[in-house]
Amino acid sequence: MEEFEKPQVSMEEDTEMEESDAVENPKASQKSSSDSESSDSEEEADQNEQLLALEYELSTNPSNYDAHVQYIKLLRRSAEIEKLREARENMNTLFPLSPEMWMEWAKDEASLSNESNFESVEKLYERGISEYLSIPLWCEYLNYVQEHDPKVRDCLADGISKARNLFERAVTAAALHVSQGSQIWDAYIQYEEAILLTIDQSDIQAKEKQVQRIRSIFHRYLSIPLASLKSTLLAYKAWEVEQGNSLDAEPGDVLGISSHVASGYQKAEEMYNARAHHEEQITRQDISESERFQHYMSYLDFEKSFGDPARVQILYERAITDFPVSNDLWLHYTHYLDKTLKVGNVVKDVYSRATRNCPWVGELWVRYLLCLERGLAFEKEISAAFEKSLKCTFSTLEEYLDLFLTRVDGLRRRISSASGDGVLNYSMIRESFQQAADYLSPHMKNTDGLLHLHAYWARLELKLGNDLIAARGVWESLLKTCGSMLEAWKSYIAMEIELDHINEARAIYKRCYSKRFSGTGSEDICHSWLRFEREFGTLEDLNHAVQKVTPRLEELQLFRLQQESKSFTGAIDQREQTLKNTSRERRKSGSSAIDEQPPAKWQKYTSQNKKLHKKENTQGLNLAEANDGEEKEGKVEKKVNERQMKDTKNTTSRLYKDQCTAFVSNLNITAKDEDLHQFFSDVGGVTAIRILHDKFTGKSRGLAYVDFKDDEHLAAAVAKNKQMFLGKKLSVARSNPKQGKRESLAHTAPGEEASNQSGGPGRSVSKESGEDSKGSRGRKRVENIQLKGKNTFAVPRNVKPLGWTNKPGTREEEDEKPKSNDEFRKMFMKT
């Protein structure tokens, strides 16, 4: 590291130069030194301020990755070794470090030049290579061991064995890296060649053995599809020549080498050519990260098609190094290892790294626990992983629930099979369930997940814990938070029935049948109680259940009918409002269309004829528009009225003509006309009884109209209000609907009758057309207009103003009779 090495390089030379400069130019040196000191002090103050800010940030938010990185960089500049070491350790407890950070750390520690520090630096390299695949980090590690390990450096037997084992580990971990794997092989061959040089020339056997070792490494090297295959072949041939073996072929040709080596080389070359395109795509610098990720996934699919787990695994490692926090990549990687390797330290190590890189993914933790269980890990290791997972923050509560259930599953399996390590007992399962309930219950009320957790818990209390009281306690604790959840009560009852505890199940039914549940749950629990008593209870128990359930069902049915009525009325009102707005817009558009039409032009009649024709055309147009608009509007209104008045079709006419009607509510749904007639028998005067029924189900709505022949009998009937009738308190009141509804239900509108009486047919037509142009509602279609006579012409001539009266026997009375066209022409000729 530059910061650590700089003070050791030329401290004396710097001092001498400063002294000579001071002698030659004391004023300039004094000024420059003061400037440098001031700038250094300012920089140091600024750096200390940044360090304090980062320390505060990390104390309040230790999971801030960028703050850790910046803090370590500042400490490296200040050369505070102890603080720097502590900062790196703190960061590594939370996050995996990048290969570059591991190399910096190892170099910083190695620069201290302490022989006893070798093992600590070696451990740092080991920690670094275990987190990510990095060829440069491996090469640094190999070089450091060769230079600083005394046994390896002196080529002692133990040192050579240690170095070879380390090289073989590097080959296994990284030598299949297509673009950079050659660096490991080259370093391996160079080390073995260095050993060859240390062997005494007289020891021919040892020398030949070492040559054969190097040749074997070359052969392995040439059988792997790497980017440097051709240069490796050239190096191998040159090496063989150095060993005194003449090759007849050209340097770049496979001829001249052994057949099995040539065959392996050609196969490796074909494999590399097939992968060259993928290698080029993932190493491009002009593409985005998402595109690079997709190229990696395509490359992985390609490698999987060949079925070589080692090549697939090393490609996954390369992808992980480039995308360390991609949860999809870790999930794919671990799934592949579970499918191919299933057990082993390799899979466990990958899961451990996955949960460190993506601790927020609950699925990775669940599969990690399963991996540990498959690998027969000790309870201490599994428990530690589980406790670590609970400190993470997941995106959904279902992930926490799945984690707790996975933990319980593992404990149950190991306790049932007696395969634990002697420390397992049921209390651990109970503690896990209690921990899950305490954490999830406040956040997962009335959910199927919480119900499943407690049902599982209660079942294990019975099966493994053999504790019925504890099982009931589990259900009772659930009902405290989820008492409005029907399935919780049903599951509790099902457990008691399964245990043949009939009385306890009945007691639970008595507790919950009167509760209000969502949907049809309230009715369901009542019917469930009746089925339970039919199947398990006595006749007395069944009668008691019927006595309890029947009023409850009637109450629920009445409530639902009222809700349906309200919703239906609201829907009708909304539809009427929509129709009203639509009709208003239609009339506006119709009026504008009429206004835009030009007046008709008649050229062969006199001006009087033109006026008459214009009046007739205008009147006919208005009448046609009125009829057409009313036909469309009438169809829609007819549908609405049919739905709204279907149940009261036979009662509306008398309801508003006869005021001696009583409205009866809160009626028992089993009541019939005879029962009501009997109820009002002491009053007398009953002329008709109409019980309203639901239009869909046909059942009684609990409402009725009772007609009386006079007001005295009606008053006596109203006096019977709040009296009991068939087990219910009856409500009797005088029927007095609103005036607006009475007018809307009448067969003939009052305005229509007035128009017909006041002006005759012609008057009625003009009024209707006038109302239509103004957009008024409530008018009825005029269907009683008749045009009399042969070719009757200009009927509006006979319309008289309001207040006009005819005296019998006068000319005006005769003019009331419409004239034919012939009569009309004669009249004009006389004039």
Short mmCIF file of C-alpha atoms in Angstrom, two decimals, residues 167-621:
data_model
loop_
_atom_site.label_atom_id
_atom_site.label_comp_id
_atom_site.label_asym_id
_atom_site.label_seq_id
_atom_site.Cartn_x
_atom_site.Cartn_y
_atom_site.Cartn_z
CA PHE A 167 -2.22 -24.66 -6.57
CA GLU A 168 -4.56 -27.62 -6.95
CA ARG A 169 -7.20 -25.74 -4.96
CA ALA A 170 -6.76 -22.80 -7.30
CA VAL A 171 -7.08 -25.07 -10.34
CA THR A 172 -10.29 -26.57 -8.98
CA ALA A 173 -11.78 -23.17 -8.13
CA ALA A 174 -10.67 -21.04 -11.06
CA ALA A 175 -8.73 -22.91 -13.77
CA LEU A 176 -11.94 -23.44 -15.83
CA HIS A 177 -12.37 -19.68 -16.16
CA VAL A 178 -12.36 -19.36 -19.96
CA SER A 179 -10.85 -15.89 -20.21
CA GLN A 180 -8.57 -15.74 -17.13
CA GLY A 181 -7.99 -19.37 -16.09
CA SER A 182 -4.67 -19.49 -17.96
CA GLN A 183 -3.13 -17.24 -15.29
CA ILE A 184 -3.52 -20.01 -12.70
CA TRP A 185 -2.06 -22.64 -15.04
CA ASP A 186 0.89 -20.47 -15.99
CA ALA A 187 1.69 -19.75 -12.34
CA TYR A 188 1.47 -23.46 -11.56
CA ILE A 189 3.89 -24.40 -14.35
CA GLN A 190 6.31 -21.63 -13.38
CA TYR A 191 6.40 -22.89 -9.81
CA GLU A 192 7.11 -26.47 -10.89
CA GLU A 193 9.81 -25.30 -13.29
CA ALA A 194 11.42 -23.39 -10.42
CA ILE A 195 11.48 -26.60 -8.39
CA LEU A 196 13.07 -28.38 -11.38
CA LEU A 197 15.91 -25.92 -11.31
CA THR A 198 16.62 -26.68 -7.65
CA ILE A 199 17.08 -30.41 -8.29
CA ASP A 200 20.67 -31.60 -8.51
CA GLN A 201 21.76 -32.52 -12.04
CA SER A 202 23.14 -35.81 -10.77
CA ASP A 203 19.77 -36.88 -9.45
CA ILE A 204 18.45 -38.02 -12.82
CA GLN A 205 15.49 -39.93 -11.40
CA ALA A 206 14.20 -36.94 -9.40
CA LYS A 207 14.80 -34.67 -12.35
CA GLU A 208 12.88 -36.98 -14.72
CA LYS A 209 10.04 -37.25 -12.23
CA GLN A 210 9.75 -33.46 -12.03
CA VAL A 211 9.82 -33.16 -15.84
CA GLN A 212 6.99 -35.67 -16.08
CA ARG A 213 5.03 -33.66 -13.49
CA ILE A 214 5.37 -30.52 -15.58
CA ARG A 215 4.40 -32.41 -18.74
CA SER A 216 1.28 -33.73 -17.00
CA ILE A 217 0.28 -30.19 -16.01
CA PHE A 218 0.71 -29.09 -19.63
CA HIS A 219 -1.47 -31.92 -20.84
CA ARG A 220 -4.23 -30.97 -18.39
CA TYR A 221 -3.83 -27.35 -19.42
CA LEU A 222 -4.23 -28.17 -23.14
CA SER A 223 -7.45 -30.18 -22.55
CA ILE A 224 -9.40 -27.20 -21.14
CA PRO A 225 -11.20 -24.72 -23.45
CA LEU A 226 -9.43 -21.47 -22.62
CA ALA A 227 -8.87 -18.31 -24.60
CA SER A 228 -5.08 -18.90 -24.64
CA LEU A 229 -5.15 -22.40 -26.15
CA LYS A 230 -2.95 -21.62 -29.15
CA SER A 231 -0.28 -19.79 -27.18
CA THR A 232 -0.31 -22.63 -24.65
CA LEU A 233 0.33 -25.16 -27.44
CA LEU A 234 3.29 -23.12 -28.62
CA ALA A 235 4.66 -22.88 -25.09
CA TYR A 236 4.30 -26.61 -24.61
CA LYS A 237 6.13 -27.45 -27.81
CA ALA A 238 8.93 -25.06 -26.93
CA TRP A 239 9.22 -26.65 -23.53
CA GLU A 240 9.40 -30.15 -25.06
CA VAL A 241 12.20 -28.98 -27.30
CA GLU A 242 14.06 -27.66 -24.27
CA GLN A 243 13.77 -31.10 -22.74
CA GLY A 244 15.50 -32.56 -25.80
CA ASN A 245 12.42 -33.89 -27.60
CA SER A 246 12.38 -33.01 -31.32
CA LEU A 247 8.98 -32.35 -32.93
CA ASP A 248 8.57 -32.78 -36.67
CA ALA A 249 5.45 -30.64 -37.06
CA GLU A 250 5.07 -26.89 -37.28
CA PRO A 251 4.91 -25.00 -33.94
CA GLY A 252 1.17 -24.28 -34.25
CA ASP A 253 0.21 -27.78 -35.47
CA VAL A 254 -0.94 -30.61 -33.22
CA LEU A 255 1.10 -33.07 -35.15
CA GLY A 256 4.21 -34.21 -33.38
CA ILE A 257 2.59 -34.52 -29.95
CA SER A 258 1.03 -37.63 -28.50
CA SER A 259 -2.31 -38.66 -29.91
CA HIS A 260 -4.25 -38.40 -26.65
CA VAL A 261 -2.90 -34.89 -26.05
CA ALA A 262 -3.75 -33.87 -29.61
CA SER A 263 -7.26 -35.31 -29.24
CA GLY A 264 -7.82 -33.43 -25.98
CA TYR A 265 -6.52 -30.21 -27.52
CA GLN A 266 -8.80 -30.46 -30.56
CA LYS A 267 -11.83 -31.14 -28.37
CA ALA A 268 -10.95 -28.18 -26.14
CA GLU A 269 -10.55 -25.97 -29.19
CA GLU A 270 -14.01 -26.96 -30.47
CA MET A 271 -15.51 -26.25 -27.04
CA TYR A 272 -13.87 -22.85 -26.90
CA ASN A 273 -15.08 -21.94 -30.40
CA ALA A 274 -18.63 -22.82 -29.31
CA ARG A 275 -18.29 -20.52 -26.28
CA ALA A 276 -16.34 -17.68 -27.86
CA HIS A 277 -19.48 -15.75 -28.78
CA HIS A 278 -20.86 -15.98 -25.23
CA GLU A 279 -17.51 -14.93 -23.78
CA GLU A 280 -17.43 -11.94 -26.04
CA GLN A 281 -20.93 -10.88 -24.99
CA ILE A 282 -20.36 -11.01 -21.22
CA THR A 283 -17.04 -9.14 -21.43
CA ARG A 284 -18.25 -6.29 -23.63
CA GLN A 285 -17.86 -2.80 -22.16
CA ASP A 286 -20.43 -1.03 -24.34
CA ILE A 287 -23.56 -2.74 -22.94
CA SER A 288 -25.72 -2.09 -19.90
CA GLU A 289 -25.70 -4.21 -16.76
CA SER A 290 -29.13 -5.64 -17.51
CA GLU A 291 -27.96 -6.74 -20.96
CA ARG A 292 -24.85 -8.31 -19.46
CA PHE A 293 -27.03 -10.17 -16.97
CA GLN A 294 -29.19 -11.56 -19.77
CA HIS A 295 -26.07 -12.68 -21.65
CA TYR A 296 -24.94 -14.51 -18.51
CA MET A 297 -28.28 -16.29 -18.23
CA SER A 298 -28.12 -17.34 -21.89
CA TYR A 299 -24.56 -18.57 -21.38
CA LEU A 300 -25.67 -20.59 -18.33
CA ASP A 301 -28.47 -22.23 -20.28
CA PHE A 302 -25.94 -23.14 -22.94
CA GLU A 303 -23.56 -24.72 -20.39
CA LYS A 304 -26.39 -26.61 -18.68
CA SER A 305 -27.29 -28.22 -21.99
CA PHE A 306 -23.91 -30.04 -21.91
CA GLY A 307 -24.46 -31.38 -18.38
CA ASP A 308 -21.05 -30.52 -16.92
CA PRO A 309 -21.69 -29.33 -13.31
CA ALA A 310 -18.11 -28.05 -12.85
CA ARG A 311 -18.34 -25.71 -15.86
CA VAL A 312 -21.84 -24.56 -14.88
CA GLN A 313 -20.73 -23.86 -11.33
CA ILE A 314 -17.72 -21.78 -12.30
CA LEU A 315 -19.85 -19.75 -14.70
CA TYR A 316 -22.32 -19.12 -11.88
CA GLU A 317 -19.40 -17.97 -9.75
CA ARG A 318 -18.30 -15.56 -12.45
CA ALA A 319 -21.84 -14.17 -12.69
CA ILE A 320 -22.07 -13.83 -8.91
CA THR A 321 -18.83 -11.83 -8.86
CA ASP A 322 -20.31 -9.37 -11.36
CA PHE A 323 -23.82 -9.34 -9.81
CA PRO A 324 -23.35 -10.10 -6.10
CA VAL A 325 -26.75 -8.78 -4.93
CA SER A 326 -28.96 -10.32 -7.61
CA ASN A 327 -31.39 -12.48 -5.65
CA ASP A 328 -32.66 -14.16 -8.84
CA LEU A 329 -29.12 -15.26 -9.67
CA TRP A 330 -28.55 -16.70 -6.19
CA LEU A 331 -31.91 -18.49 -6.29
CA HIS A 332 -31.06 -20.05 -9.65
CA TYR A 333 -27.59 -21.03 -8.47
CA THR A 334 -28.75 -22.69 -5.26
CA HIS A 335 -31.62 -24.43 -7.03
CA TYR A 336 -29.17 -25.89 -9.55
CA LEU A 337 -26.87 -27.14 -6.79
CA ASP A 338 -29.80 -28.66 -4.87
CA LYS A 339 -30.79 -30.53 -8.00
CA THR A 340 -27.32 -31.73 -9.01
CA LEU A 341 -25.21 -32.01 -5.84
CA LYS A 342 -28.01 -31.99 -3.17
CA VAL A 343 -25.68 -32.41 -0.19
CA GLY A 344 -22.13 -31.48 0.67
CA ASN A 345 -20.08 -28.60 1.96
CA VAL A 346 -20.12 -26.94 -1.45
CA VAL A 347 -23.89 -26.42 -1.36
CA LYS A 348 -23.83 -25.30 2.27
CA ASP A 349 -21.07 -22.82 1.52
CA VAL A 350 -23.00 -21.35 -1.40
CA TYR A 351 -26.15 -20.96 0.73
CA SER A 352 -24.13 -19.24 3.44
CA ARG A 353 -22.75 -16.77 0.91
CA ALA A 354 -26.17 -16.28 -0.67
CA THR A 355 -27.75 -15.27 2.63
CA ARG A 356 -24.88 -12.85 3.30
CA ASN A 357 -25.25 -11.17 -0.08
CA CYS A 358 -29.07 -11.13 -0.16
CA PRO A 359 -30.21 -11.34 3.47
CA TRP A 360 -33.61 -9.82 2.62
CA VAL A 361 -34.73 -12.88 0.59
CA GLY A 362 -36.71 -15.21 2.87
CA GLU A 363 -36.68 -18.07 0.38
CA LEU A 364 -32.88 -18.28 0.54
CA TRP A 365 -33.01 -18.64 4.34
CA VAL A 366 -35.68 -21.33 4.13
CA ARG A 367 -33.67 -23.35 1.64
CA TYR A 368 -30.52 -22.79 3.70
CA LEU A 369 -32.19 -24.42 6.73
CA LEU A 370 -33.30 -27.34 4.57
CA CYS A 371 -29.76 -27.68 3.20
CA LEU A 372 -28.34 -27.84 6.73
CA GLU A 373 -30.89 -30.47 7.68
CA ARG A 374 -30.07 -32.58 4.63
CA GLY A 375 -26.40 -32.32 5.49
CA LEU A 376 -27.11 -33.61 9.03
CA ALA A 377 -25.79 -30.42 10.60
CA PHE A 378 -25.82 -30.08 14.37
CA GLU A 379 -28.63 -28.24 16.10
CA LYS A 380 -26.26 -25.50 17.16
CA GLU A 381 -25.45 -24.63 13.54
CA ILE A 382 -29.09 -24.79 12.42
CA SER A 383 -30.24 -22.72 15.37
CA ALA A 384 -27.57 -20.10 14.69
CA ALA A 385 -28.67 -19.79 11.07
CA PHE A 386 -32.32 -19.49 12.12
CA GLU A 387 -31.61 -16.80 14.70
CA LYS A 388 -29.54 -14.89 12.15
CA SER A 389 -32.43 -15.01 9.67
CA LEU A 390 -34.82 -13.45 12.19
CA LYS A 391 -32.63 -10.36 12.32
CA CYS A 392 -33.17 -9.73 8.61
CA THR A 393 -35.91 -7.61 7.11
CA PHE A 394 -38.16 -9.38 4.60
CA SER A 395 -40.62 -7.75 2.25
CA THR A 396 -43.70 -9.81 3.26
CA LEU A 397 -45.05 -11.40 6.43
CA GLU A 398 -45.55 -14.66 4.54
CA GLU A 399 -41.77 -14.99 4.31
CA TYR A 400 -41.49 -14.83 8.11
CA LEU A 401 -44.30 -17.38 8.44
CA ASP A 402 -42.60 -19.73 5.98
CA LEU A 403 -39.35 -19.39 7.90
CA PHE A 404 -40.98 -20.27 11.24
CA LEU A 405 -42.82 -23.23 9.73
CA THR A 406 -39.60 -24.52 8.15
CA ARG A 407 -37.88 -24.36 11.51
CA VAL A 408 -40.73 -26.28 13.18
CA ASP A 409 -40.78 -28.82 10.34
CA GLY A 410 -37.11 -29.59 10.86
CA LEU A 411 -37.47 -29.96 14.63
CA ARG A 412 -40.50 -32.21 14.22
CA ARG A 413 -38.76 -34.49 11.73
CA ARG A 414 -35.64 -34.88 13.83
CA ILE A 415 -37.58 -35.45 17.05
CA SER A 416 -39.87 -38.01 15.39
CA SER A 417 -36.97 -39.91 13.85
CA ALA A 418 -34.76 -39.58 16.94
CA SER A 419 -31.93 -38.43 14.66
CA GLY A 420 -31.06 -35.36 16.70
CA ASP A 421 -27.83 -34.83 18.55
CA GLY A 422 -29.31 -35.47 22.00
CA VAL A 423 -30.44 -31.92 22.73
CA LEU A 424 -33.81 -31.95 20.95
CA ASN A 425 -37.12 -31.99 22.82
CA TYR A 426 -40.65 -30.80 22.24
CA SER A 427 -40.17 -27.63 24.27
CA MET A 428 -38.06 -26.27 21.38
CA ILE A 429 -41.03 -26.68 19.03
CA ARG A 430 -43.34 -24.95 21.51
CA GLU A 431 -40.90 -22.07 21.88
CA SER A 432 -40.68 -21.67 18.10
CA PHE A 433 -44.47 -21.64 17.78
CA GLN A 434 -44.83 -19.13 20.59
CA GLN A 435 -42.17 -16.91 19.03
CA ALA A 436 -43.97 -17.05 15.69
CA ALA A 437 -47.37 -16.29 17.25
CA ASP A 438 -46.03 -13.33 19.24
CA TYR A 439 -44.45 -11.84 16.16
CA LEU A 440 -47.12 -12.56 13.53
CA SER A 441 -50.45 -12.31 15.38
CA PRO A 442 -50.56 -8.49 15.54
CA HIS A 443 -49.90 -8.24 11.80
CA MET A 444 -51.79 -11.24 10.34
CA LYS A 445 -55.20 -11.09 12.03
CA ASN A 446 -57.97 -13.13 10.36
CA THR A 447 -55.62 -14.62 7.74
CA ASP A 448 -55.33 -18.21 6.57
CA GLY A 449 -51.61 -18.16 7.33
CA LEU A 450 -52.15 -17.45 11.05
CA LEU A 451 -54.90 -20.09 11.18
CA HIS A 452 -52.58 -22.66 9.61
CA LEU A 453 -49.86 -21.83 12.14
CA HIS A 454 -52.16 -22.38 15.14
CA ALA A 455 -53.77 -25.49 13.67
CA TYR A 456 -50.30 -27.00 13.15
CA TRP A 457 -49.33 -25.98 16.68
CA ALA A 458 -52.44 -27.51 18.28
CA ARG A 459 -51.96 -30.76 16.38
CA LEU A 460 -48.35 -31.10 17.52
CA GLU A 461 -49.37 -30.34 21.11
CA LEU A 462 -51.62 -33.39 20.89
CA LYS A 463 -49.36 -35.71 18.88
CA LEU A 464 -45.90 -34.91 20.25
CA GLY A 465 -46.64 -33.00 23.43
CA ASN A 466 -49.59 -35.20 24.53
CA ASP A 467 -51.13 -32.11 26.14
CA LEU A 468 -54.83 -31.57 25.43
CA ILE A 469 -55.04 -28.50 27.67
CA ALA A 470 -52.16 -26.88 25.78
CA ALA A 471 -53.87 -27.64 22.46
CA ARG A 472 -57.07 -25.98 23.64
CA GLY A 473 -55.02 -23.06 24.88
CA VAL A 474 -53.60 -22.64 21.38
CA TRP A 475 -57.11 -22.34 19.91
CA GLU A 476 -58.28 -20.00 22.64
CA SER A 477 -55.32 -17.70 22.03
CA LEU A 478 -56.17 -17.63 18.33
CA LEU A 479 -59.83 -16.80 19.03
CA LYS A 480 -58.77 -13.81 21.13
CA THR A 481 -57.29 -12.16 18.04
CA CYS A 482 -59.36 -13.82 15.28
CA GLY A 483 -62.77 -14.26 16.94
CA SER A 484 -64.59 -13.09 13.82
CA MET A 485 -62.95 -15.75 11.66
CA LEU A 486 -65.39 -18.61 11.00
CA GLU A 487 -62.73 -21.14 10.03
CA ALA A 488 -60.99 -20.70 13.39
CA TRP A 489 -64.14 -21.78 15.25
CA LYS A 490 -64.79 -24.64 12.83
CA SER A 491 -61.23 -25.95 13.18
CA TYR A 492 -61.47 -25.80 16.97
CA ILE A 493 -64.76 -27.72 16.85
CA ALA A 494 -63.29 -30.25 14.38
CA MET A 495 -60.46 -31.01 16.80
CA GLU A 496 -62.90 -31.71 19.64
CA ILE A 497 -65.09 -33.90 17.42
CA GLU A 498 -62.04 -35.84 16.23
CA LEU A 499 -61.20 -36.51 19.88
CA ASP A 500 -64.84 -37.58 20.48
CA HIS A 501 -65.37 -34.70 22.92
CA ILE A 502 -69.01 -34.05 21.99
CA ASN A 503 -69.95 -31.88 24.94
CA GLU A 504 -66.93 -29.64 24.44
CA ALA A 505 -67.76 -29.24 20.76
CA ARG A 506 -71.38 -28.36 21.66
CA ALA A 507 -70.14 -25.77 24.12
CA ILE A 508 -68.09 -24.12 21.36
CA TYR A 509 -71.15 -24.03 19.10
CA LYS A 510 -73.14 -22.28 21.85
CA ARG A 511 -70.37 -19.66 22.09
CA CYS A 512 -70.17 -18.84 18.40
CA TYR A 513 -73.62 -19.37 16.81
CA SER A 514 -74.75 -15.83 17.72
CA LYS A 515 -71.58 -14.13 16.43
CA ARG A 516 -71.54 -12.15 13.24
CA PHE A 517 -69.26 -13.56 10.53
CA SER A 518 -68.53 -12.24 7.08
CA GLY A 519 -70.58 -13.33 4.09
CA THR A 520 -72.93 -16.20 4.88
CA GLY A 521 -70.77 -17.37 7.76
CA SER A 522 -73.41 -16.63 10.39
CA GLU A 523 -75.94 -18.85 8.64
CA ASP A 524 -73.29 -21.51 8.00
CA ILE A 525 -72.39 -21.89 11.67
CA CYS A 526 -76.09 -22.21 12.60
CA HIS A 527 -76.69 -24.93 10.03
CA SER A 528 -73.44 -26.60 11.08
CA TRP A 529 -74.70 -26.78 14.67
CA LEU A 530 -77.93 -28.41 13.52
CA ARG A 531 -76.01 -31.00 11.48
CA PHE A 532 -73.78 -31.66 14.46
CA GLU A 533 -76.78 -32.32 16.74
CA ARG A 534 -78.42 -34.59 14.15
CA GLU A 535 -75.25 -36.68 13.87
CA PHE A 536 -74.00 -36.68 17.48
CA GLY A 537 -76.72 -35.34 19.79
CA THR A 538 -79.93 -36.60 21.32
CA LEU A 539 -83.43 -35.47 20.31
CA GLU A 540 -83.46 -33.07 23.24
CA ASP A 541 -80.15 -31.61 22.10
CA LEU A 542 -81.52 -31.18 18.58
CA ASN A 543 -84.68 -29.44 19.85
CA HIS A 544 -82.60 -27.14 21.99
CA ALA A 545 -80.39 -26.27 19.02
CA VAL A 546 -83.43 -25.61 16.83
CA GLN A 547 -84.92 -23.36 19.51
CA LYS A 548 -81.67 -21.35 19.64
CA VAL A 549 -80.91 -21.28 15.95
CA THR A 550 -84.34 -20.54 14.44
CA PRO A 551 -84.75 -16.96 15.78
CA ARG A 552 -81.17 -16.27 14.81
CA LEU A 553 -81.74 -17.46 11.23
CA GLU A 554 -84.92 -15.39 10.96
CA GLU A 555 -83.10 -12.33 12.21
CA LEU A 556 -80.28 -12.88 9.72
CA GLN A 557 -82.71 -13.41 6.87
CA LEU A 558 -84.64 -10.24 7.67
CA PHE A 559 -81.40 -8.30 7.91
CA ARG A 560 -80.24 -9.57 4.53
CA LEU A 561 -83.60 -8.77 2.92
CA GLN A 562 -83.38 -5.24 4.23
CA GLN A 563 -79.85 -4.90 2.90
CA GLU A 564 -80.92 -6.25 -0.49
CA SER A 565 -83.85 -3.85 -0.56
CA LYS A 566 -81.59 -0.91 0.23
CA SER A 567 -79.08 -1.91 -2.40
CA PHE A 568 -81.83 -2.50 -4.97
CA THR A 569 -83.43 0.88 -4.22
CA GLY A 570 -80.06 2.57 -4.48
CA ALA A 571 -79.41 0.90 -7.82
CA ILE A 572 -82.83 1.97 -9.12
CA ASP A 573 -82.30 5.55 -7.97
CA GLN A 574 -78.92 5.64 -9.62
CA ARG A 575 -80.32 4.23 -12.84
CA GLU A 576 -83.20 6.71 -12.82
CA GLN A 577 -80.75 9.55 -12.40
CA THR A 578 -78.69 8.21 -15.29
CA LEU A 579 -81.80 7.94 -17.47
CA LYS A 580 -82.82 11.45 -16.47
CA ASN A 581 -79.45 12.86 -17.49
CA THR A 582 -79.45 10.86 -20.73
CA SER A 583 -82.96 12.02 -21.65
CA ARG A 584 -82.05 15.63 -20.91
CA GLU A 585 -79.04 15.42 -23.20
CA ARG A 586 -81.10 13.69 -25.90
CA ARG A 587 -83.76 16.39 -25.79
CA LYS A 588 -81.15 19.14 -25.95
CA SER A 589 -79.58 17.60 -29.01
CA GLY A 590 -83.04 17.08 -30.54
CA SER A 591 -84.00 20.72 -29.97
CA SER A 592 -80.83 21.97 -31.60
CA ALA A 593 -81.44 19.71 -34.57
CA ILE A 594 -84.95 21.11 -34.96
CA ASP A 595 -83.73 24.69 -34.71
CA GLU A 596 -81.19 24.10 -37.44
CA GLN A 597 -83.75 22.82 -39.94
CA PRO A 598 -84.78 25.50 -42.52
CA PRO A 599 -88.51 26.39 -42.85
CA ALA A 600 -90.43 24.68 -45.62
CA LYS A 601 -91.02 26.71 -48.76
CA TRP A 602 -94.30 26.53 -50.56
CA GLN A 603 -94.49 28.36 -53.87
CA LYS A 604 -97.86 27.48 -55.32
CA TYR A 605 -100.10 28.62 -52.48
CA THR A 606 -100.91 31.98 -51.10
CA SER A 607 -99.26 33.43 -48.02
CA GLN A 608 -102.17 32.19 -45.93
CA ASN A 609 -101.67 28.69 -47.23
CA LYS A 610 -97.94 28.97 -46.43
CA LYS A 611 -98.72 29.86 -42.84
CA LEU A 612 -101.20 27.01 -42.52
CA HIS A 613 -98.74 24.53 -44.04
CA LYS A 614 -95.98 25.80 -41.78
CA LYS A 615 -98.11 25.34 -38.69
CA GLU A 616 -99.13 21.87 -39.80
CA ASN A 617 -95.55 20.79 -40.55
CA THR A 618 -94.22 22.21 -37.30
CA GLN A 619 -96.97 20.53 -35.37
CA GLY A 620 -96.43 17.22 -37.13
CA LEU A 621 -92.67 17.42 -36.56
#
